[in-house]
Amino acid sequence: MNIRCVDCGREALRGRWSSMKFTSGQQRNFETCVLRMEYLVPQEYVITLRESMLNRCPVSSYEQICEVFKRELGDTPENIFAEFDPIPIASASLAQVHVAHTHDGQKVAVKVQHAHMTETAAADHATVELVVNTLHRFFPSFDYRWLIDEINDSLPKELDFLVEAKNSEKCVENFRKLSPHVANYVYAPKVYWNLSTSKLLTMEFMDGAHINDIKTIRKLGIHPHELSKLVSQTFAEMMFKHGFVHCDPHSANLLVRPMPSGKRNILGWRKPQLILLDHGLYKELDFDTRTNYASLWKALVFSDVSAIKEYSAKLGAGEDLYVLFAGVLTMRPWKRVVDQSLDHLVFNGTESEISELQMYASEYFHQISELLRRLPRVILLMLKTNDCLRAVNNSLLQGSSLDTFFIIGKISSEAVIDVKMSQSKSLLSWLNVRLEKILLEVRLWGIQIVLWIYQIRKALSWSDQGLV
């Protein structure tokens, strides 16, 4: 029987489950550098790398799984659970997932780390370090030694499933406290702490459609456009307000289901609830970094050249590479970044747009390498997160949309205003911030009206298609 490869996303499952993606820090970061930037390298390279790097999904035998259970929980799976399926429904380089039922009848997903993974990961890390250092010695301009530091930081956390469990709960709590208007629309599986250790993670079993399964999403009565807006809002809240970001939001880690409340929009489409999986890779943005990052995205959305330059420099790009940094963040050439039109950041993925990006990537390869070397590690993970979200939006909408950038502009602006309000020390400064907030709201309302008109036209067209 075939199982899901959650590295490459290919599947042949018994039914559908909320599979998680488990990759070693090395493979995950390699994807960041190459595979996630698929528009920037020739397609032949992307295909070859995917086939050679991402299709190898190890599967531990049931005997090996029992060894892990005995070491971690002191007994075999069939004694710990009322039912335990020995055949995994998902597997990747770090762990595999089994379906089980607790003695009180709850259906759960049990993530089990492959035996000897700690030793294997250490060997892989040494190999990556050797390759990166050797390449830099012979090709000094190819400086990716920062990748080693990132692996040193992230790998121990990824090998400890209790860190992942804590991240999951902290993420949900942040939405409750800091973004209550979104909290009901974002969900993470419940953790069974009494059945979890650093090598075993037992979580609530989730049913839902993978976010790139458009056909199933429509069958559930959810409109892809509505879902795309929820994804954008969810991650914008994390980046600009929480400062605690899920940095691996690819399609295998995002599920959707209709809101349990049964809520619908005015056109009859069911409201979506986004389910976040695999909480192993999170990054925290300190106050200054979060504020500067929000200010930069606000400037990008509103084409504010001086602010783009200022906050790019504050984030480490320097005054000489701010144009390139803006292009890497938005995947748009500078002339489009500074364009005052409403859709200046929209990327449709046309042949001409992709060719243009590949041309820039080739022409500015050395500058891109230098930019990546300069940027703080946390910003590199934000770049990776942006790439993942861009891929998700592309699968939902066949390109980016005006709504995505309106949401980013709105939430980043709100975050900046909140910071200014908290730092106001006099009545005059407070009044200035209030005035700035009013002017911003007027501007956003103007944009929103234009978007509403556009959306109504599109929605009527989509509704007609849904009836066919």
Short mmCIF file of C-alpha atoms in Angstrom, two decimals:
data_model
loop_
_atom_site.label_atom_id
_atom_site.label_comp_id
_atom_site.label_asym_id
_atom_site.label_seq_id
_atom_site.Cartn_x
_atom_site.Cartn_y
_atom_site.Cartn_z
CA MET A 1 0.00 0.00 0.00
CA ASN A 2 1.33 3.45 -0.91
CA ILE A 3 1.53 6.25 1.63
CA ARG A 4 1.89 9.99 1.36
CA CYS A 5 5.27 11.53 0.74
CA VAL A 6 4.86 14.78 2.62
CA ASP A 7 8.17 16.10 1.32
CA CYS A 8 7.03 16.25 -2.31
CA GLY A 9 3.29 16.22 -1.70
CA ARG A 10 2.56 13.13 -3.79
CA GLU A 11 -0.04 10.89 -2.28
CA ALA A 12 -1.91 7.63 -2.58
CA LEU A 13 -3.79 7.41 0.69
CA ARG A 14 -6.53 5.38 2.27
CA GLY A 15 -8.92 8.29 2.53
CA ARG A 16 -7.71 11.76 3.45
CA TRP A 17 -5.90 12.89 6.61
CA SER A 18 -4.28 16.03 7.93
CA SER A 19 -0.77 14.84 7.07
CA MET A 20 2.14 16.79 8.43
CA LYS A 21 5.37 17.60 6.68
CA PHE A 22 8.48 16.43 8.51
CA THR A 23 11.80 17.34 6.95
CA SER A 24 15.27 17.62 8.36
CA GLY A 25 16.62 21.12 8.82
CA GLN A 26 19.07 20.52 6.01
CA GLN A 27 16.48 19.57 3.42
CA ARG A 28 14.09 22.28 4.52
CA ASN A 29 16.74 24.97 4.19
CA PHE A 30 17.93 23.58 0.88
CA GLU A 31 14.37 24.04 -0.38
CA THR A 32 14.49 27.61 0.87
CA CYS A 33 17.56 28.36 -1.22
CA VAL A 34 16.55 26.58 -4.41
CA LEU A 35 13.20 24.88 -4.77
CA ARG A 36 10.99 27.58 -3.29
CA MET A 37 12.48 30.05 -5.75
CA GLU A 38 11.32 28.01 -8.70
CA TYR A 39 10.66 31.10 -10.80
CA LEU A 40 14.30 32.12 -10.46
CA VAL A 41 15.96 29.01 -11.87
CA PRO A 42 15.38 27.00 -15.06
CA GLN A 43 12.47 24.59 -14.80
CA GLU A 44 14.69 21.60 -15.68
CA TYR A 45 16.74 22.25 -12.52
CA VAL A 46 13.61 22.45 -10.38
CA ILE A 47 12.22 19.17 -11.73
CA THR A 48 15.53 17.32 -11.33
CA LEU A 49 16.07 18.57 -7.77
CA ARG A 50 12.55 17.65 -6.74
CA GLU A 51 12.85 14.16 -8.15
CA SER A 52 16.26 13.52 -6.59
CA MET A 53 15.87 15.29 -3.22
CA LEU A 54 12.21 15.18 -2.28
CA ASN A 55 10.93 11.78 -3.33
CA ARG A 56 12.94 9.74 -0.84
CA CYS A 57 10.60 9.02 2.04
CA PRO A 58 12.01 6.56 4.57
CA VAL A 59 9.50 4.31 6.34
CA SER A 60 10.32 2.74 9.70
CA SER A 61 9.17 -0.82 10.27
CA TYR A 62 6.56 -1.58 12.91
CA GLU A 63 9.28 -3.21 15.02
CA GLN A 64 11.27 0.04 14.93
CA ILE A 65 8.17 2.01 15.88
CA CYS A 66 7.64 -0.32 18.85
CA GLU A 67 11.23 0.33 19.96
CA VAL A 68 10.57 4.07 20.01
CA PHE A 69 7.33 3.59 21.97
CA LYS A 70 9.01 1.34 24.56
CA ARG A 71 11.86 3.81 24.99
CA GLU A 72 9.57 6.84 25.23
CA LEU A 73 6.37 5.59 26.89
CA GLY A 74 7.44 2.24 28.31
CA ASP A 75 5.08 0.01 26.34
CA THR A 76 4.02 -1.02 22.83
CA PRO A 77 1.48 0.97 20.78
CA GLU A 78 -1.23 -1.70 20.97
CA ASN A 79 -1.14 -1.51 24.77
CA ILE A 80 -1.00 2.28 24.99
CA PHE A 81 -3.86 2.79 22.53
CA ALA A 82 -7.17 0.98 22.11
CA GLU A 83 -6.37 0.73 18.39
CA PHE A 84 -3.14 1.50 16.50
CA ASP A 85 -2.74 1.10 12.74
CA PRO A 86 0.77 -0.29 12.11
CA ILE A 87 0.73 1.05 8.53
CA PRO A 88 1.68 4.74 8.45
CA ILE A 89 -0.47 7.13 6.45
CA ALA A 90 2.37 9.64 5.99
CA SER A 91 6.14 9.55 6.06
CA ALA A 92 9.08 11.82 5.39
CA SER A 93 12.70 12.25 6.35
CA LEU A 94 12.21 12.95 10.05
CA ALA A 95 9.13 10.98 11.12
CA GLN A 96 6.02 9.13 10.07
CA VAL A 97 2.37 9.30 11.12
CA HIS A 98 0.02 6.55 12.31
CA VAL A 99 -3.69 6.64 13.03
CA ALA A 100 -4.79 5.45 16.46
CA HIS A 101 -7.73 5.54 18.89
CA THR A 102 -7.37 6.32 22.57
CA HIS A 103 -9.08 4.21 25.22
CA ASP A 104 -11.79 6.86 25.57
CA GLY A 105 -12.57 6.60 21.85
CA GLN A 106 -10.77 9.66 20.48
CA LYS A 107 -9.22 9.35 17.03
CA VAL A 108 -5.66 10.66 17.01
CA ALA A 109 -2.65 11.09 14.75
CA VAL A 110 0.62 9.84 16.20
CA LYS A 111 3.83 11.28 14.82
CA VAL A 112 6.80 8.96 15.50
CA GLN A 113 10.39 10.02 14.90
CA HIS A 114 12.46 7.56 12.88
CA ALA A 115 14.91 5.53 14.97
CA HIS A 116 18.50 6.89 15.12
CA MET A 117 17.35 10.20 13.59
CA THR A 118 19.59 12.23 15.91
CA GLU A 119 22.72 10.46 14.62
CA THR A 120 21.55 10.68 11.01
CA ALA A 121 20.80 14.39 11.31
CA ALA A 122 24.24 15.04 12.81
CA ALA A 123 25.89 13.27 9.86
CA ASP A 124 23.75 15.21 7.38
CA HIS A 125 24.65 18.46 9.10
CA ALA A 126 28.36 17.67 8.85
CA THR A 127 27.93 16.94 5.14
CA VAL A 128 26.13 20.23 4.49
CA GLU A 129 28.80 22.14 6.41
CA LEU A 130 31.56 20.49 4.37
CA VAL A 131 29.85 21.21 1.05
CA VAL A 132 29.04 24.86 1.88
CA ASN A 133 32.53 25.61 3.17
CA THR A 134 34.19 23.88 0.20
CA LEU A 135 32.07 25.79 -2.29
CA HIS A 136 32.93 29.07 -0.57
CA ARG A 137 36.64 28.25 -0.63
CA PHE A 138 36.68 27.66 -4.39
CA PHE A 139 33.94 30.20 -5.25
CA PRO A 140 34.13 33.05 -2.70
CA SER A 141 31.10 34.82 -4.18
CA PHE A 142 28.99 31.74 -3.40
CA ASP A 143 28.76 32.44 0.34
CA TYR A 144 26.00 30.43 1.98
CA ARG A 145 27.80 29.82 5.26
CA TRP A 146 24.88 31.50 7.02
CA LEU A 147 22.94 28.31 6.20
CA ILE A 148 25.10 26.40 8.69
CA ASP A 149 24.19 28.81 11.49
CA GLU A 150 20.51 28.46 10.65
CA ILE A 151 20.73 24.66 10.75
CA ASN A 152 22.56 24.80 14.09
CA ASP A 153 19.67 26.82 15.48
CA SER A 154 16.69 25.03 13.94
CA LEU A 155 17.73 21.36 13.88
CA PRO A 156 17.65 20.64 17.65
CA LYS A 157 14.20 22.23 17.84
CA GLU A 158 12.88 20.15 14.94
CA LEU A 159 14.13 16.98 16.61
CA ASP A 160 12.20 17.78 19.80
CA PHE A 161 8.48 17.23 19.26
CA LEU A 162 7.63 18.88 22.58
CA VAL A 163 8.89 22.15 21.09
CA GLU A 164 6.49 21.64 18.19
CA ALA A 165 3.61 20.97 20.61
CA LYS A 166 4.36 24.14 22.59
CA ASN A 167 4.59 26.17 19.37
CA SER A 168 1.16 24.89 18.34
CA GLU A 169 -0.47 26.01 21.57
CA LYS A 170 1.34 29.35 21.62
CA CYS A 171 0.19 30.07 18.07
CA VAL A 172 -3.46 29.49 18.97
CA GLU A 173 -3.13 31.53 22.16
CA ASN A 174 -1.63 34.46 20.22
CA PHE A 175 -4.68 34.57 17.99
CA ARG A 176 -7.00 34.52 20.99
CA LYS A 177 -5.18 37.35 22.74
CA LEU A 178 -3.84 39.52 19.91
CA SER A 179 -6.16 38.79 16.97
CA PRO A 180 -9.53 37.76 18.45
CA HIS A 181 -11.37 38.81 15.28
CA VAL A 182 -9.52 36.02 13.41
CA ALA A 183 -9.15 33.44 16.19
CA ASN A 184 -12.23 31.35 15.36
CA TYR A 185 -11.08 31.00 11.75
CA VAL A 186 -7.64 29.56 12.64
CA TYR A 187 -7.22 26.15 14.25
CA ALA A 188 -4.43 23.81 15.35
CA PRO A 189 -4.93 20.17 16.41
CA LYS A 190 -5.19 19.52 20.13
CA VAL A 191 -2.07 18.01 21.73
CA TYR A 192 -2.36 14.94 23.96
CA TRP A 193 0.43 15.76 26.39
CA ASN A 194 0.19 12.51 28.34
CA LEU A 195 0.92 10.60 25.11
CA SER A 196 3.68 12.90 23.80
CA THR A 197 7.44 13.07 24.30
CA SER A 198 10.38 14.57 22.43
CA LYS A 199 10.23 11.66 19.95
CA LEU A 200 6.46 11.01 19.90
CA LEU A 201 3.66 13.49 19.29
CA THR A 202 0.01 12.54 19.68
CA MET A 203 -2.46 15.06 18.31
CA GLU A 204 -6.11 15.35 17.43
CA PHE A 205 -6.91 13.70 14.09
CA MET A 206 -8.10 16.29 11.59
CA ASP A 207 -10.29 15.93 8.53
CA GLY A 208 -10.08 18.58 5.87
CA ALA A 209 -9.03 19.40 2.35
CA HIS A 210 -5.45 20.26 1.51
CA ILE A 211 -5.24 23.86 0.52
CA ASN A 212 -4.20 23.09 -3.06
CA ASP A 213 -7.11 20.66 -3.59
CA ILE A 214 -9.38 23.15 -5.32
CA LYS A 215 -11.92 20.57 -6.44
CA THR A 216 -12.54 19.30 -2.89
CA ILE A 217 -12.54 22.82 -1.48
CA ARG A 218 -15.34 23.80 -3.86
CA LYS A 219 -17.25 20.61 -3.02
CA LEU A 220 -17.11 21.66 0.64
CA GLY A 221 -18.88 24.86 -0.38
CA ILE A 222 -15.84 27.06 0.22
CA HIS A 223 -14.74 29.62 -2.33
CA PRO A 224 -10.97 29.59 -3.08
CA HIS A 225 -10.88 33.39 -3.12
CA GLU A 226 -12.31 33.58 0.40
CA LEU A 227 -9.77 31.01 1.56
CA SER A 228 -6.91 32.92 -0.04
CA LYS A 229 -7.88 36.03 1.93
CA LEU A 230 -7.97 34.03 5.17
CA VAL A 231 -4.48 32.61 4.53
CA SER A 232 -3.10 36.10 3.84
CA GLN A 233 -4.75 37.55 6.93
CA THR A 234 -3.62 34.70 9.17
CA PHE A 235 0.06 35.04 8.30
CA ALA A 236 0.02 38.84 8.18
CA GLU A 237 -1.31 38.84 11.76
CA MET A 238 1.51 36.47 12.77
CA MET A 239 4.25 38.50 11.10
CA PHE A 240 3.22 42.05 11.92
CA LYS A 241 1.32 41.73 15.23
CA HIS A 242 2.32 38.49 16.98
CA GLY A 243 5.99 38.32 15.99
CA PHE A 244 5.72 34.52 16.21
CA VAL A 245 5.53 33.02 12.74
CA HIS A 246 4.85 29.55 11.34
CA CYS A 247 7.65 29.41 8.75
CA ASP A 248 6.62 26.36 6.72
CA PRO A 249 3.12 27.11 5.34
CA HIS A 250 3.30 24.90 2.25
CA SER A 251 0.28 23.02 0.95
CA ALA A 252 0.83 19.82 2.97
CA ASN A 253 0.80 21.82 6.20
CA LEU A 254 -2.43 23.75 5.57
CA LEU A 255 -5.88 22.18 5.67
CA VAL A 256 -9.27 23.79 5.32
CA ARG A 257 -12.71 22.81 6.50
CA PRO A 258 -16.02 24.70 6.74
CA MET A 259 -16.47 26.69 9.95
CA PRO A 260 -18.06 24.36 12.54
CA SER A 261 -20.65 27.09 13.17
CA GLY A 262 -21.91 26.70 9.61
CA LYS A 263 -21.49 30.42 8.83
CA ARG A 264 -21.90 31.51 5.21
CA ASN A 265 -21.18 34.70 3.31
CA ILE A 266 -23.83 36.76 1.54
CA LEU A 267 -23.43 34.71 -1.64
CA GLY A 268 -24.01 31.41 0.16
CA TRP A 269 -20.41 30.16 0.23
CA ARG A 270 -19.42 28.51 3.51
CA LYS A 271 -16.89 30.35 5.69
CA PRO A 272 -13.52 28.53 5.80
CA GLN A 273 -11.51 27.54 8.84
CA LEU A 274 -7.75 27.23 8.30
CA ILE A 275 -6.04 24.33 10.08
CA LEU A 276 -2.31 24.78 10.69
CA LEU A 277 -0.15 21.63 10.84
CA ASP A 278 3.52 20.89 11.53
CA HIS A 279 4.50 23.53 14.08
CA GLY A 280 8.13 22.51 14.21
CA LEU A 281 9.58 25.56 12.45
CA TYR A 282 8.66 28.90 14.04
CA LYS A 283 10.61 32.12 14.27
CA GLU A 284 10.21 34.99 16.68
CA LEU A 285 10.67 38.57 15.51
CA ASP A 286 11.88 40.91 18.23
CA PHE A 287 10.06 44.22 18.66
CA ASP A 288 12.36 46.29 16.42
CA THR A 289 12.53 43.69 13.66
CA ARG A 290 8.76 43.17 13.66
CA THR A 291 8.12 46.93 13.57
CA ASN A 292 10.65 47.55 10.79
CA TYR A 293 9.33 44.60 8.78
CA ALA A 294 5.75 45.86 9.09
CA SER A 295 6.88 49.37 8.13
CA LEU A 296 8.69 48.01 5.08
CA TRP A 297 5.65 46.08 3.83
CA LYS A 298 3.44 49.13 4.41
CA ALA A 299 5.88 51.14 2.27
CA LEU A 300 5.94 48.45 -0.44
CA VAL A 301 2.16 48.27 -0.70
CA PHE A 302 1.80 52.06 -0.85
CA SER A 303 4.85 52.63 -3.11
CA ASP A 304 6.66 54.86 -0.59
CA VAL A 305 10.21 54.97 -2.00
CA SER A 306 11.86 56.82 0.89
CA ALA A 307 10.32 54.48 3.47
CA ILE A 308 11.34 51.41 1.43
CA LYS A 309 14.91 52.65 1.47
CA GLU A 310 14.82 53.53 5.19
CA TYR A 311 13.38 50.26 6.48
CA SER A 312 15.35 48.06 4.07
CA ALA A 313 18.50 49.59 5.55
CA LYS A 314 17.23 49.03 9.11
CA LEU A 315 16.62 45.36 8.29
CA GLY A 316 20.19 44.90 7.05
CA ALA A 317 20.00 45.34 3.28
CA GLY A 318 22.01 48.56 3.37
CA GLU A 319 21.44 51.63 1.26
CA ASP A 320 22.94 49.95 -1.80
CA LEU A 321 20.71 46.86 -1.99
CA TYR A 322 17.28 48.18 -1.00
CA VAL A 323 16.06 47.99 -4.61
CA LEU A 324 17.05 44.34 -4.81
CA PHE A 325 15.55 43.59 -1.38
CA ALA A 326 12.21 45.08 -2.48
CA GLY A 327 12.31 42.91 -5.60
CA VAL A 328 13.10 39.72 -3.66
CA LEU A 329 10.24 40.38 -1.20
CA THR A 330 7.62 41.15 -3.83
CA MET A 331 8.92 39.17 -6.82
CA ARG A 332 8.38 42.33 -8.86
CA PRO A 333 10.93 44.54 -10.68
CA TRP A 334 11.65 47.95 -9.14
CA LYS A 335 9.65 49.82 -11.78
CA ARG A 336 6.57 47.88 -10.66
CA VAL A 337 7.34 48.25 -6.94
CA VAL A 338 7.29 52.05 -7.22
CA ASP A 339 4.35 52.16 -9.63
CA GLN A 340 1.39 54.00 -8.09
CA SER A 341 -1.26 51.76 -9.67
CA LEU A 342 -3.46 49.68 -7.36
CA ASP A 343 -2.26 46.34 -8.77
CA HIS A 344 1.45 47.19 -8.93
CA LEU A 345 2.52 44.18 -6.80
CA VAL A 346 0.20 41.59 -8.37
CA PHE A 347 2.12 38.70 -9.90
CA ASN A 348 0.18 36.56 -12.38
CA GLY A 349 2.93 34.07 -13.22
CA THR A 350 2.77 34.69 -16.94
CA GLU A 351 5.55 33.53 -19.22
CA SER A 352 6.85 37.06 -19.69
CA GLU A 353 6.85 37.74 -15.92
CA ILE A 354 8.72 34.50 -15.20
CA SER A 355 11.26 35.22 -17.96
CA GLU A 356 11.82 38.68 -16.52
CA LEU A 357 12.43 37.26 -13.03
CA GLN A 358 14.85 34.65 -14.34
CA MET A 359 16.74 37.34 -16.23
CA TYR A 360 17.09 39.45 -13.06
CA ALA A 361 18.12 36.40 -11.01
CA SER A 362 20.88 35.60 -13.48
CA GLU A 363 22.04 39.20 -13.84
CA TYR A 364 22.12 39.95 -10.11
CA PHE A 365 23.19 36.55 -8.74
CA HIS A 366 26.19 37.92 -6.83
CA GLN A 367 24.16 40.78 -5.36
CA ILE A 368 21.43 38.34 -4.28
CA SER A 369 24.06 36.19 -2.54
CA GLU A 370 25.41 39.28 -0.79
CA LEU A 371 21.90 40.34 0.25
CA LEU A 372 21.17 36.91 1.74
CA ARG A 373 24.46 37.05 3.63
CA ARG A 374 23.61 40.45 5.13
CA LEU A 375 20.02 39.87 6.16
CA PRO A 376 19.22 38.60 9.67
CA ARG A 377 18.43 34.88 9.74
CA VAL A 378 14.86 35.58 10.83
CA ILE A 379 14.25 37.69 7.72
CA LEU A 380 15.55 34.84 5.54
CA LEU A 381 12.87 32.64 7.11
CA MET A 382 10.32 35.36 6.32
CA LEU A 383 11.44 35.19 2.68
CA LYS A 384 10.88 31.44 2.74
CA THR A 385 7.45 31.93 4.33
CA ASN A 386 6.54 34.49 1.67
CA ASP A 387 7.53 32.02 -1.05
CA CYS A 388 5.35 29.31 0.49
CA LEU A 389 2.38 31.67 0.76
CA ARG A 390 2.89 32.85 -2.79
CA ALA A 391 2.73 29.22 -3.96
CA VAL A 392 -0.46 28.64 -1.93
CA ASN A 393 -2.13 31.71 -3.40
CA ASN A 394 -1.05 30.68 -6.87
CA SER A 395 -2.72 27.28 -6.44
CA LEU A 396 -5.91 28.91 -5.15
CA LEU A 397 -6.14 31.81 -7.58
CA GLN A 398 -3.68 31.00 -10.37
CA GLY A 399 -1.69 34.07 -9.38
CA SER A 400 -1.65 36.73 -6.66
CA SER A 401 -4.52 39.13 -6.11
CA LEU A 402 -5.27 42.69 -5.13
CA ASP A 403 -6.87 41.43 -1.93
CA THR A 404 -3.64 39.80 -0.79
CA PHE A 405 -1.75 43.08 -0.90
CA PHE A 406 -4.66 45.08 0.50
CA ILE A 407 -4.68 42.74 3.52
CA ILE A 408 -0.89 42.98 3.91
CA GLY A 409 -1.04 46.78 3.62
CA LYS A 410 -3.91 47.06 6.10
CA ILE A 411 -2.48 44.78 8.80
CA SER A 412 1.09 46.07 8.51
CA SER A 413 -0.23 49.65 8.74
CA GLU A 414 -2.33 48.79 11.79
CA ALA A 415 0.72 47.25 13.45
CA VAL A 416 2.80 50.38 12.76
CA ILE A 417 0.06 52.67 14.10
CA ASP A 418 -0.28 50.52 17.25
CA VAL A 419 3.44 50.88 17.92
CA LYS A 420 3.35 54.65 17.41
CA MET A 421 0.35 54.94 19.73
CA SER A 422 2.13 52.98 22.46
CA GLN A 423 5.19 55.22 22.11
CA SER A 424 3.31 58.54 22.16
CA LYS A 425 4.58 60.52 25.16
CA SER A 426 2.73 63.78 24.68
CA LEU A 427 -0.74 64.94 23.68
CA LEU A 428 0.62 66.45 20.46
CA SER A 429 2.34 63.26 19.35
CA TRP A 430 -0.78 61.26 20.25
CA LEU A 431 -2.93 63.62 18.15
CA ASN A 432 -0.50 63.32 15.23
CA VAL A 433 -0.75 59.53 15.35
CA ARG A 434 -4.56 59.74 15.57
CA LEU A 435 -4.61 61.97 12.49
CA GLU A 436 -2.29 59.56 10.66
CA LYS A 437 -4.63 56.70 11.58
CA ILE A 438 -7.71 58.56 10.29
CA LEU A 439 -6.00 59.43 6.99
CA LEU A 440 -4.85 55.83 6.62
CA GLU A 441 -8.38 54.52 7.25
CA VAL A 442 -9.78 56.89 4.63
CA ARG A 443 -7.20 55.67 2.14
CA LEU A 444 -7.91 52.02 2.94
CA TRP A 445 -11.65 52.59 2.61
CA GLY A 446 -11.12 54.05 -0.85
CA ILE A 447 -9.13 51.00 -1.89
CA GLN A 448 -11.71 48.70 -0.28
CA ILE A 449 -14.57 50.23 -2.29
CA VAL A 450 -12.67 49.63 -5.51
CA LEU A 451 -12.00 46.03 -4.44
CA TRP A 452 -15.65 45.45 -3.53
CA ILE A 453 -16.77 46.51 -6.97
CA TYR A 454 -14.18 44.24 -8.54
CA GLN A 455 -15.10 41.33 -6.23
CA ILE A 456 -18.82 41.60 -6.89
CA ARG A 457 -18.22 41.29 -10.62
CA LYS A 458 -15.93 38.31 -10.08
CA ALA A 459 -18.22 36.66 -7.54
CA LEU A 460 -21.21 36.81 -9.87
CA SER A 461 -19.10 35.18 -12.55
CA TRP A 462 -17.83 32.48 -10.14
CA SER A 463 -21.36 31.76 -8.87
CA ASP A 464 -22.48 31.15 -12.42
CA GLN A 465 -19.56 28.73 -12.89
CA GLY A 466 -20.44 26.91 -9.67
CA LEU A 467 -23.93 26.19 -10.97
CA VAL A 468 -22.63 24.66 -14.16
#
